[in-house]
Amino acid sequence: MKHVISITQFKDKNQLKQLFDRAKEFSQMPREKYPKPLAHATVATVFYEPSTRTRLSFETAIQNLGANLISTENAGQFSSAVKGETIEDSVIILSGYAQAIVMRHPEVGSAERAANASLVPVINAGDGAGEHPTQALLDGYTIYDNKGKLDGLKIGLVGDLLNGRTIHSLIQLLSLYDVEFYCAAPDSLQLPEKYIQLVEKNGAKVTLLDSWDTMLDKIDVLYMTRVQKERFEAIEDYNAVKDSFILDSQIMKKLNKDAIVMHPLPRVNEITIDVDKDPRAKYFEEARNGLYVRMALLEMIFSN
Ligand code: CP
């Protein structure tokens, strides 16, 4: 594997298991024992959209594995994109400095454009409302680590399923396994037909809901998402749906006692802080897992 653009590149369950097992090893390894497979390499992180988890976990992973890091955290403002430079030209330039490029950009398809121009591996760290493949990997790992399996699970997806790129990548990854999806969202934010067809083609059952009442006691994983204000053109449309699903300790009483609660974060108000102390809340662990999964992924890319 050279570039990581879409989660659909990960079709081999054995490869995924190897990646998850390696992430587990990294999570248990003392820092001084980390291998340095990226020694003498330079990796560039180029973020045209805000990020806390993805950028900083990638940058930590890059340095943990021995590489030099070059970074622009606000490429939309501080790179030559401001002067009109194309993604393609920027990536060709970066290919001369770095042996891999991690990029986040607001346009769907931008990662593929970058990969087509790049001379070195490009990792998609989120392309608009398109995909977020490394988030899907860390989400898959978090489910596997907590439940001990991915087959036979019922997954509840809640919130902004239209714009949530983490959802678009995760459902395609999980549909490699024997899973069932329950999608609870306001009508205007339901899962796009394109993704329903993709996962149904893989044999996964999808149930669309406008309320979560009937699914809470059935599901093994409750995957919450933020309603993405920045993707709305009119603030009235955002205000009309922003509070549709709020997980609090009262709703948690209705949730299956063995279920886990996930969220790619950041959250706004869709999970109240009283839920944080519930042992089923795994979203902070999920974010921490991002470091280990990204270390395992970088090691895999640089070993090929
Ligand atoms: N989950 C995620 O992508 O978070 P950031 O936007 O902070 O990177």
mmCIF file of C-alpha atoms and ligand atoms in Angstrom:
data_model
loop_
_atom_site.group_PDB
_atom_site.id
_atom_site.type_symbol
_atom_site.label_atom_id
_atom_site.label_comp_id
_atom_site.label_asym_id
_atom_site.label_seq_id
_atom_site.Cartn_x
_atom_site.Cartn_y
_atom_site.Cartn_z
ATOM 1 C CA MET A 1 0.000 0.000 0.000
ATOM 2 C CA LYS A 2 1.376 3.385 -0.966
ATOM 3 C CA HIS A 3 -1.270 6.056 -0.431
ATOM 4 C CA VAL A 4 -4.071 5.820 2.172
ATOM 5 C CA ILE A 5 -6.968 7.672 0.572
ATOM 6 C CA SER A 6 -10.054 5.557 1.245
ATOM 7 C CA ILE A 7 -10.957 2.902 3.773
ATOM 8 C CA THR A 8 -12.032 0.740 0.811
ATOM 9 C CA GLN A 9 -8.315 0.043 0.275
ATOM 10 C CA PHE A 10 -8.490 -2.128 3.416
ATOM 11 C CA LYS A 11 -10.226 -5.281 2.209
ATOM 12 C CA ASP A 12 -8.060 -7.929 3.808
ATOM 13 C CA LYS A 13 -9.242 -8.905 7.292
ATOM 14 C CA ASN A 14 -5.879 -10.559 8.060
ATOM 15 C CA GLN A 15 -4.098 -7.292 7.256
ATOM 16 C CA LEU A 16 -6.526 -5.415 9.494
ATOM 17 C CA LYS A 17 -5.987 -7.895 12.317
ATOM 18 C CA GLN A 18 -2.216 -7.463 11.970
ATOM 19 C CA LEU A 19 -2.644 -3.692 12.145
ATOM 20 C CA PHE A 20 -4.885 -3.942 15.226
ATOM 21 C CA ASP A 21 -2.529 -6.418 16.930
ATOM 22 C CA ARG A 22 0.411 -4.105 16.275
ATOM 23 C CA ALA A 23 -1.546 -1.127 17.647
ATOM 24 C CA LYS A 24 -2.223 -3.175 20.787
ATOM 25 C CA GLU A 25 1.499 -3.916 21.107
ATOM 26 C CA PHE A 26 2.309 -0.204 20.809
ATOM 27 C CA SER A 27 -0.299 0.587 23.483
ATOM 28 C CA GLN A 28 1.495 -1.735 25.918
ATOM 29 C CA MET A 29 5.095 -0.895 24.937
ATOM 30 C CA PRO A 30 7.241 1.414 27.104
ATOM 31 C CA ARG A 31 8.133 4.528 25.098
ATOM 32 C CA GLU A 32 11.857 3.763 25.229
ATOM 33 C CA LYS A 33 11.195 0.467 23.428
ATOM 34 C CA TYR A 34 9.504 2.032 20.385
ATOM 35 C CA PRO A 35 11.230 0.888 17.170
ATOM 36 C CA LYS A 36 12.516 3.581 14.776
ATOM 37 C CA PRO A 37 11.476 2.355 11.306
ATOM 38 C CA LEU A 38 11.114 5.975 10.137
ATOM 39 C CA ALA A 39 14.624 7.040 11.218
ATOM 40 C CA HIS A 40 16.204 9.417 8.656
ATOM 41 C CA ALA A 41 12.804 10.014 7.028
ATOM 42 C CA THR A 42 10.879 13.283 7.071
ATOM 43 C CA VAL A 43 7.078 13.321 7.197
ATOM 44 C CA ALA A 44 4.984 16.406 6.400
ATOM 45 C CA THR A 45 1.633 17.157 8.039
ATOM 46 C CA VAL A 46 -0.403 19.691 6.058
ATOM 47 C CA PHE A 47 -3.766 20.666 7.522
ATOM 48 C CA TYR A 48 -6.041 23.061 5.621
ATOM 49 C CA GLU A 49 -8.809 22.465 8.212
ATOM 50 C CA PRO A 50 -8.678 22.571 12.036
ATOM 51 C CA SER A 51 -7.703 19.444 13.947
ATOM 52 C CA THR A 52 -6.592 18.475 17.434
ATOM 53 C CA ARG A 53 -6.588 14.681 17.528
ATOM 54 C CA THR A 54 -5.636 13.712 13.984
ATOM 55 C CA ARG A 55 -2.795 16.177 13.544
ATOM 56 C CA LEU A 56 -1.270 15.837 16.992
ATOM 57 C CA SER A 57 -1.567 12.042 17.148
ATOM 58 C CA PHE A 58 0.011 11.753 13.689
ATOM 59 C CA GLU A 59 2.793 14.130 14.705
ATOM 60 C CA THR A 60 3.423 12.172 17.908
ATOM 61 C CA ALA A 61 3.387 8.879 15.982
ATOM 62 C CA ILE A 62 5.809 10.259 13.375
ATOM 63 C CA GLN A 63 8.267 11.370 16.048
ATOM 64 C CA ASN A 64 7.828 8.232 18.180
ATOM 65 C CA LEU A 65 8.939 6.164 15.174
ATOM 66 C CA GLY A 66 12.049 8.254 14.635
ATOM 67 C CA ALA A 67 11.146 10.575 11.734
ATOM 68 C CA ASN A 68 11.648 14.310 11.400
ATOM 69 C CA LEU A 69 8.441 16.283 11.208
ATOM 70 C CA ILE A 70 7.619 19.288 9.040
ATOM 71 C CA SER A 71 4.210 20.767 9.613
ATOM 72 C CA THR A 72 1.785 23.526 8.757
ATOM 73 C CA GLU A 73 -1.191 23.503 11.082
ATOM 74 C CA ASN A 74 -3.122 26.178 9.228
ATOM 75 C CA ALA A 75 -2.228 25.577 5.606
ATOM 76 C CA GLY A 76 -5.356 27.381 4.422
ATOM 77 C CA GLN A 77 -3.956 30.610 5.866
ATOM 78 C CA PHE A 78 -0.183 30.157 6.066
ATOM 79 C CA SER A 79 0.737 28.043 3.033
ATOM 80 C CA SER A 80 1.020 29.304 -0.532
ATOM 81 C CA ALA A 81 -2.539 28.086 -1.145
ATOM 82 C CA VAL A 82 -3.375 31.662 -0.114
ATOM 83 C CA LYS A 83 -1.494 32.865 -3.215
ATOM 84 C CA GLY A 84 -3.420 30.457 -5.418
ATOM 85 C CA GLU A 85 -1.070 27.462 -5.478
ATOM 86 C CA THR A 86 -2.886 24.251 -6.434
ATOM 87 C CA ILE A 87 -2.943 21.128 -4.260
ATOM 88 C CA GLU A 88 -0.997 19.356 -7.013
ATOM 89 C CA ASP A 89 1.834 21.901 -7.082
ATOM 90 C CA SER A 90 2.059 22.018 -3.275
ATOM 91 C CA VAL A 91 2.283 18.238 -3.078
ATOM 92 C CA ILE A 92 4.974 18.006 -5.770
ATOM 93 C CA ILE A 93 7.021 20.510 -3.764
ATOM 94 C CA LEU A 94 6.473 18.616 -0.497
ATOM 95 C CA SER A 95 7.504 15.364 -2.227
ATOM 96 C CA GLY A 96 10.957 16.908 -2.534
ATOM 97 C CA TYR A 97 11.203 17.483 1.204
ATOM 98 C CA ALA A 98 9.346 14.579 2.813
ATOM 99 C CA GLN A 99 8.991 10.815 2.399
ATOM 100 C CA ALA A 100 5.266 10.898 3.276
ATOM 101 C CA ILE A 101 2.534 13.547 3.472
ATOM 102 C CA VAL A 102 -0.424 13.572 5.876
ATOM 103 C CA MET A 103 -3.074 15.963 4.544
ATOM 104 C CA ARG A 104 -6.456 17.308 5.680
ATOM 105 C CA HIS A 105 -8.398 19.496 3.252
ATOM 106 C CA PRO A 106 -12.001 20.781 3.125
ATOM 107 C CA GLU A 107 -12.719 19.502 -0.410
ATOM 108 C CA VAL A 108 -14.064 16.015 -1.103
ATOM 109 C CA GLY A 109 -11.587 14.274 -3.416
ATOM 110 C CA SER A 110 -8.637 16.492 -2.456
ATOM 111 C CA ALA A 111 -6.650 13.558 -1.028
ATOM 112 C CA GLU A 112 -6.999 11.646 -4.291
ATOM 113 C CA ARG A 113 -5.848 14.693 -6.244
ATOM 114 C CA ALA A 114 -2.845 14.981 -3.944
ATOM 115 C CA ALA A 115 -2.026 11.283 -4.326
ATOM 116 C CA ASN A 116 -2.188 11.531 -8.118
ATOM 117 C CA ALA A 117 0.421 14.309 -8.065
ATOM 118 C CA SER A 118 2.620 13.073 -5.239
ATOM 119 C CA LEU A 119 5.891 11.189 -5.559
ATOM 120 C CA VAL A 120 5.596 9.935 -1.954
ATOM 121 C CA PRO A 121 2.759 8.297 0.042
ATOM 122 C CA VAL A 122 -0.186 10.574 0.867
ATOM 123 C CA ILE A 123 -2.361 9.800 3.890
ATOM 124 C CA ASN A 124 -5.866 11.260 3.880
ATOM 125 C CA ALA A 125 -6.484 12.888 7.277
ATOM 126 C CA GLY A 126 -10.000 13.940 6.203
ATOM 127 C CA ASP A 127 -11.251 15.363 2.895
ATOM 128 C CA GLY A 128 -14.278 17.530 3.571
ATOM 129 C CA ALA A 129 -17.426 15.450 4.012
ATOM 130 C CA GLY A 130 -15.719 12.615 2.098
ATOM 131 C CA GLU A 131 -13.631 10.138 4.083
ATOM 132 C CA HIS A 132 -11.450 9.867 7.169
ATOM 133 C CA PRO A 133 -9.858 6.428 6.742
ATOM 134 C CA THR A 134 -7.435 6.525 9.672
ATOM 135 C CA GLN A 135 -10.299 7.467 12.013
ATOM 136 C CA ALA A 136 -12.165 4.374 10.782
ATOM 137 C CA LEU A 137 -9.103 2.252 11.551
ATOM 138 C CA LEU A 138 -8.843 3.575 15.093
ATOM 139 C CA ASP A 139 -12.603 3.213 15.557
ATOM 140 C CA GLY A 140 -12.478 -0.371 14.290
ATOM 141 C CA TYR A 141 -9.567 -1.065 16.619
ATOM 142 C CA THR A 142 -11.409 0.445 19.604
ATOM 143 C CA ILE A 143 -14.447 -1.755 18.959
ATOM 144 C CA TYR A 144 -12.258 -4.846 18.449
ATOM 145 C CA ASP A 145 -10.245 -4.106 21.590
ATOM 146 C CA ASN A 146 -13.355 -3.656 23.732
ATOM 147 C CA LYS A 147 -15.644 -6.331 22.294
ATOM 148 C CA GLY A 148 -12.984 -8.875 21.271
ATOM 149 C CA LYS A 149 -14.558 -9.201 17.816
ATOM 150 C CA LEU A 150 -16.136 -7.279 14.965
ATOM 151 C CA ASP A 151 -18.434 -9.999 13.635
ATOM 152 C CA GLY A 152 -21.962 -10.295 14.995
ATOM 153 C CA LEU A 153 -22.236 -6.739 16.328
ATOM 154 C CA LYS A 154 -25.129 -4.283 16.139
ATOM 155 C CA ILE A 155 -23.870 -0.754 15.569
ATOM 156 C CA GLY A 156 -25.951 2.359 16.291
ATOM 157 C CA LEU A 157 -24.868 5.466 14.323
ATOM 158 C CA VAL A 158 -26.330 8.738 15.541
ATOM 159 C CA GLY A 159 -26.218 12.411 14.548
ATOM 160 C CA ASP A 160 -24.917 13.922 11.323
ATOM 161 C CA LEU A 161 -24.665 10.884 9.067
ATOM 162 C CA LEU A 162 -24.797 13.066 5.952
ATOM 163 C CA ASN A 163 -21.648 15.111 6.574
ATOM 164 C CA GLY A 164 -19.832 12.829 9.020
ATOM 165 C CA ARG A 165 -16.803 11.576 7.091
ATOM 166 C CA THR A 166 -15.883 9.315 10.022
ATOM 167 C CA ILE A 167 -19.228 7.565 9.530
ATOM 168 C CA HIS A 168 -18.694 7.193 5.775
ATOM 169 C CA SER A 169 -15.364 5.464 6.326
ATOM 170 C CA LEU A 170 -16.379 3.419 9.392
ATOM 171 C CA ILE A 171 -19.468 1.807 7.864
ATOM 172 C CA GLN A 172 -17.457 0.660 4.873
ATOM 173 C CA LEU A 173 -14.803 -0.859 7.128
ATOM 174 C CA LEU A 174 -17.328 -2.590 9.396
ATOM 175 C CA SER A 175 -19.342 -3.933 6.470
ATOM 176 C CA LEU A 176 -16.409 -6.278 5.779
ATOM 177 C CA TYR A 177 -17.691 -8.078 8.886
ATOM 178 C CA ASP A 178 -21.068 -9.552 9.800
ATOM 179 C CA VAL A 179 -22.631 -6.407 11.287
ATOM 180 C CA GLU A 180 -25.998 -4.661 11.392
ATOM 181 C CA PHE A 181 -26.365 -0.856 11.335
ATOM 182 C CA TYR A 182 -29.068 1.250 12.982
ATOM 183 C CA CYS A 183 -28.871 4.838 11.709
ATOM 184 C CA ALA A 184 -30.666 7.435 13.856
ATOM 185 C CA ALA A 185 -30.610 10.949 12.393
ATOM 186 C CA PRO A 186 -32.884 13.843 11.461
ATOM 187 C CA ASP A 187 -34.234 13.284 7.928
ATOM 188 C CA SER A 188 -32.011 16.009 6.490
ATOM 189 C CA LEU A 189 -28.861 14.384 7.952
ATOM 190 C CA GLN A 190 -29.554 10.709 7.199
ATOM 191 C CA LEU A 191 -26.934 8.443 5.686
ATOM 192 C CA PRO A 192 -26.638 9.138 1.921
ATOM 193 C CA GLU A 193 -28.103 6.464 -0.374
ATOM 194 C CA LYS A 194 -24.668 5.928 -1.935
ATOM 195 C CA TYR A 195 -23.303 4.593 1.380
ATOM 196 C CA ILE A 196 -26.408 2.515 2.120
ATOM 197 C CA GLN A 197 -25.960 0.779 -1.222
ATOM 198 C CA LEU A 198 -22.241 0.241 -0.646
ATOM 199 C CA VAL A 199 -22.667 -1.463 2.714
ATOM 200 C CA GLU A 200 -25.746 -3.443 1.662
ATOM 201 C CA LYS A 201 -23.738 -4.737 -1.288
ATOM 202 C CA ASN A 202 -21.281 -6.106 1.270
ATOM 203 C CA GLY A 203 -24.177 -7.912 2.993
ATOM 204 C CA ALA A 204 -24.731 -5.566 5.950
ATOM 205 C CA LYS A 205 -28.310 -4.755 7.014
ATOM 206 C CA VAL A 206 -29.118 -1.027 7.416
ATOM 207 C CA THR A 207 -32.143 0.298 9.336
ATOM 208 C CA LEU A 208 -32.879 4.034 9.089
ATOM 209 C CA LEU A 209 -34.569 5.641 12.117
ATOM 210 C CA ASP A 210 -35.600 9.151 13.129
ATOM 211 C CA SER A 211 -35.551 8.242 16.835
ATOM 212 C CA TRP A 212 -33.158 6.117 18.886
ATOM 213 C CA ASP A 213 -35.790 4.723 21.277
ATOM 214 C CA THR A 214 -36.088 1.336 19.603
ATOM 215 C CA MET A 215 -32.368 0.674 19.184
ATOM 216 C CA LEU A 216 -30.770 1.618 22.504
ATOM 217 C CA ASP A 217 -31.367 -1.733 24.226
ATOM 218 C CA LYS A 218 -30.301 -3.745 21.135
ATOM 219 C CA ILE A 219 -26.974 -2.269 20.082
ATOM 220 C CA ASP A 220 -23.414 -3.226 21.057
ATOM 221 C CA VAL A 221 -21.865 0.086 19.975
ATOM 222 C CA LEU A 222 -23.401 3.558 20.138
ATOM 223 C CA TYR A 223 -21.392 5.808 17.794
ATOM 224 C CA MET A 224 -22.361 9.441 18.358
ATOM 225 C CA THR A 225 -21.403 12.265 16.001
ATOM 226 C CA ARG A 226 -21.483 16.058 16.077
ATOM 227 C CA VAL A 227 -23.892 17.964 13.845
ATOM 228 C CA GLN A 228 -21.339 19.746 11.658
ATOM 229 C CA LYS A 229 -22.221 23.426 11.790
ATOM 230 C CA GLU A 230 -19.437 24.282 9.327
ATOM 231 C CA ARG A 231 -21.093 22.205 6.567
ATOM 232 C CA PHE A 232 -24.426 24.131 6.693
ATOM 233 C CA GLU A 233 -25.112 27.077 4.393
ATOM 234 C CA ALA A 234 -27.942 28.549 6.551
ATOM 235 C CA ILE A 235 -27.671 28.828 10.350
ATOM 236 C CA GLU A 236 -31.464 28.283 10.644
ATOM 237 C CA ASP A 237 -31.056 24.823 9.100
ATOM 238 C CA TYR A 238 -28.329 23.995 11.631
ATOM 239 C CA ASN A 239 -30.386 25.305 14.567
ATOM 240 C CA ALA A 240 -33.351 23.192 13.487
ATOM 241 C CA VAL A 241 -31.443 19.903 13.905
ATOM 242 C CA LYS A 242 -28.516 20.567 16.255
ATOM 243 C CA ASP A 243 -30.204 19.258 19.410
ATOM 244 C CA SER A 244 -31.992 16.266 17.879
ATOM 245 C CA PHE A 245 -29.946 13.626 19.755
ATOM 246 C CA ILE A 246 -28.365 14.441 23.103
ATOM 247 C CA LEU A 247 -26.894 11.577 25.100
ATOM 248 C CA ASP A 248 -27.137 12.178 28.856
ATOM 249 C CA SER A 249 -27.205 9.972 31.934
ATOM 250 C CA GLN A 250 -30.984 9.482 31.598
ATOM 251 C CA ILE A 251 -30.653 8.145 28.041
ATOM 252 C CA MET A 252 -27.680 6.022 29.189
ATOM 253 C CA LYS A 253 -30.113 4.116 31.453
ATOM 254 C CA LYS A 254 -31.888 2.856 28.318
ATOM 255 C CA LEU A 255 -28.653 1.746 26.636
ATOM 256 C CA ASN A 256 -27.676 -1.936 26.641
ATOM 257 C CA LYS A 257 -25.497 -2.470 29.748
ATOM 258 C CA ASP A 258 -22.696 -4.068 27.681
ATOM 259 C CA ALA A 259 -22.687 -1.445 24.935
ATOM 260 C CA ILE A 260 -19.824 0.977 24.427
ATOM 261 C CA VAL A 261 -20.239 4.667 23.580
ATOM 262 C CA MET A 262 -17.937 6.142 20.955
ATOM 263 C CA HIS A 263 -17.538 9.560 19.346
ATOM 264 C CA PRO A 264 -14.749 10.722 16.993
ATOM 265 C CA LEU A 265 -14.743 14.067 18.872
ATOM 266 C CA PRO A 266 -14.805 17.001 19.159
ATOM 267 C CA ARG A 267 -18.210 16.996 20.828
ATOM 268 C CA VAL A 268 -20.316 20.082 21.293
ATOM 269 C CA ASN A 269 -23.416 19.236 23.340
ATOM 270 C CA GLU A 270 -24.440 15.854 21.928
ATOM 271 C CA ILE A 271 -22.857 13.985 24.871
ATOM 272 C CA THR A 272 -23.254 15.695 28.230
ATOM 273 C CA ILE A 273 -20.249 15.531 30.559
ATOM 274 C CA ASP A 274 -22.121 13.429 33.142
ATOM 275 C CA VAL A 275 -21.793 10.525 30.674
ATOM 276 C CA ASP A 276 -17.969 10.701 30.839
ATOM 277 C CA LYS A 277 -17.778 8.796 34.129
ATOM 278 C CA ASP A 278 -19.944 5.912 32.855
ATOM 279 C CA PRO A 279 -17.623 2.914 32.226
ATOM 280 C CA ARG A 280 -19.307 2.407 28.848
ATOM 281 C CA ALA A 281 -18.001 5.798 27.635
ATOM 282 C CA LYS A 282 -14.970 4.985 25.470
ATOM 283 C CA TYR A 283 -14.479 8.179 23.447
ATOM 284 C CA PHE A 284 -11.379 9.404 25.255
ATOM 285 C CA GLU A 285 -9.847 5.926 25.013
ATOM 286 C CA GLU A 286 -10.795 5.972 21.307
ATOM 287 C CA ALA A 287 -8.858 9.225 20.778
ATOM 288 C CA ARG A 288 -5.837 7.777 22.636
ATOM 289 C CA ASN A 289 -5.978 4.705 20.399
ATOM 290 C CA GLY A 290 -5.467 7.036 17.431
ATOM 291 C CA LEU A 291 -1.808 7.331 18.373
ATOM 292 C CA TYR A 292 -1.196 3.573 18.446
ATOM 293 C CA VAL A 293 -3.141 2.848 15.264
ATOM 294 C CA ARG A 294 -1.333 5.641 13.398
ATOM 295 C CA MET A 295 2.017 4.313 14.612
ATOM 296 C CA ALA A 296 1.066 0.845 13.331
ATOM 297 C CA LEU A 297 -0.082 2.310 9.995
ATOM 298 C CA LEU A 298 3.057 4.410 9.458
ATOM 299 C CA GLU A 299 5.245 1.426 10.310
ATOM 300 C CA MET A 300 3.325 -0.652 7.752
ATOM 301 C CA ILE A 301 3.626 1.996 5.014
ATOM 302 C CA PHE A 302 7.354 2.476 5.579
ATOM 303 C CA SER A 303 8.027 -1.278 5.711
ATOM 304 C CA ASN A 304 6.688 -1.747 2.149
HETATM 305 N N1 CP B 1 -11.673 12.921 15.173
HETATM 306 C C1 CP B 1 -11.014 13.932 14.546
HETATM 307 O O1 CP B 1 -10.778 13.889 13.329
HETATM 308 O O2 CP B 1 -10.654 14.957 15.371
HETATM 309 P P1 CP B 1 -9.837 16.248 14.928
HETATM 310 O O3 CP B 1 -10.725 17.040 13.997
HETATM 311 O O4 CP B 1 -9.520 16.981 16.195
HETATM 312 O O5 CP B 1 -8.606 15.789 14.199
#
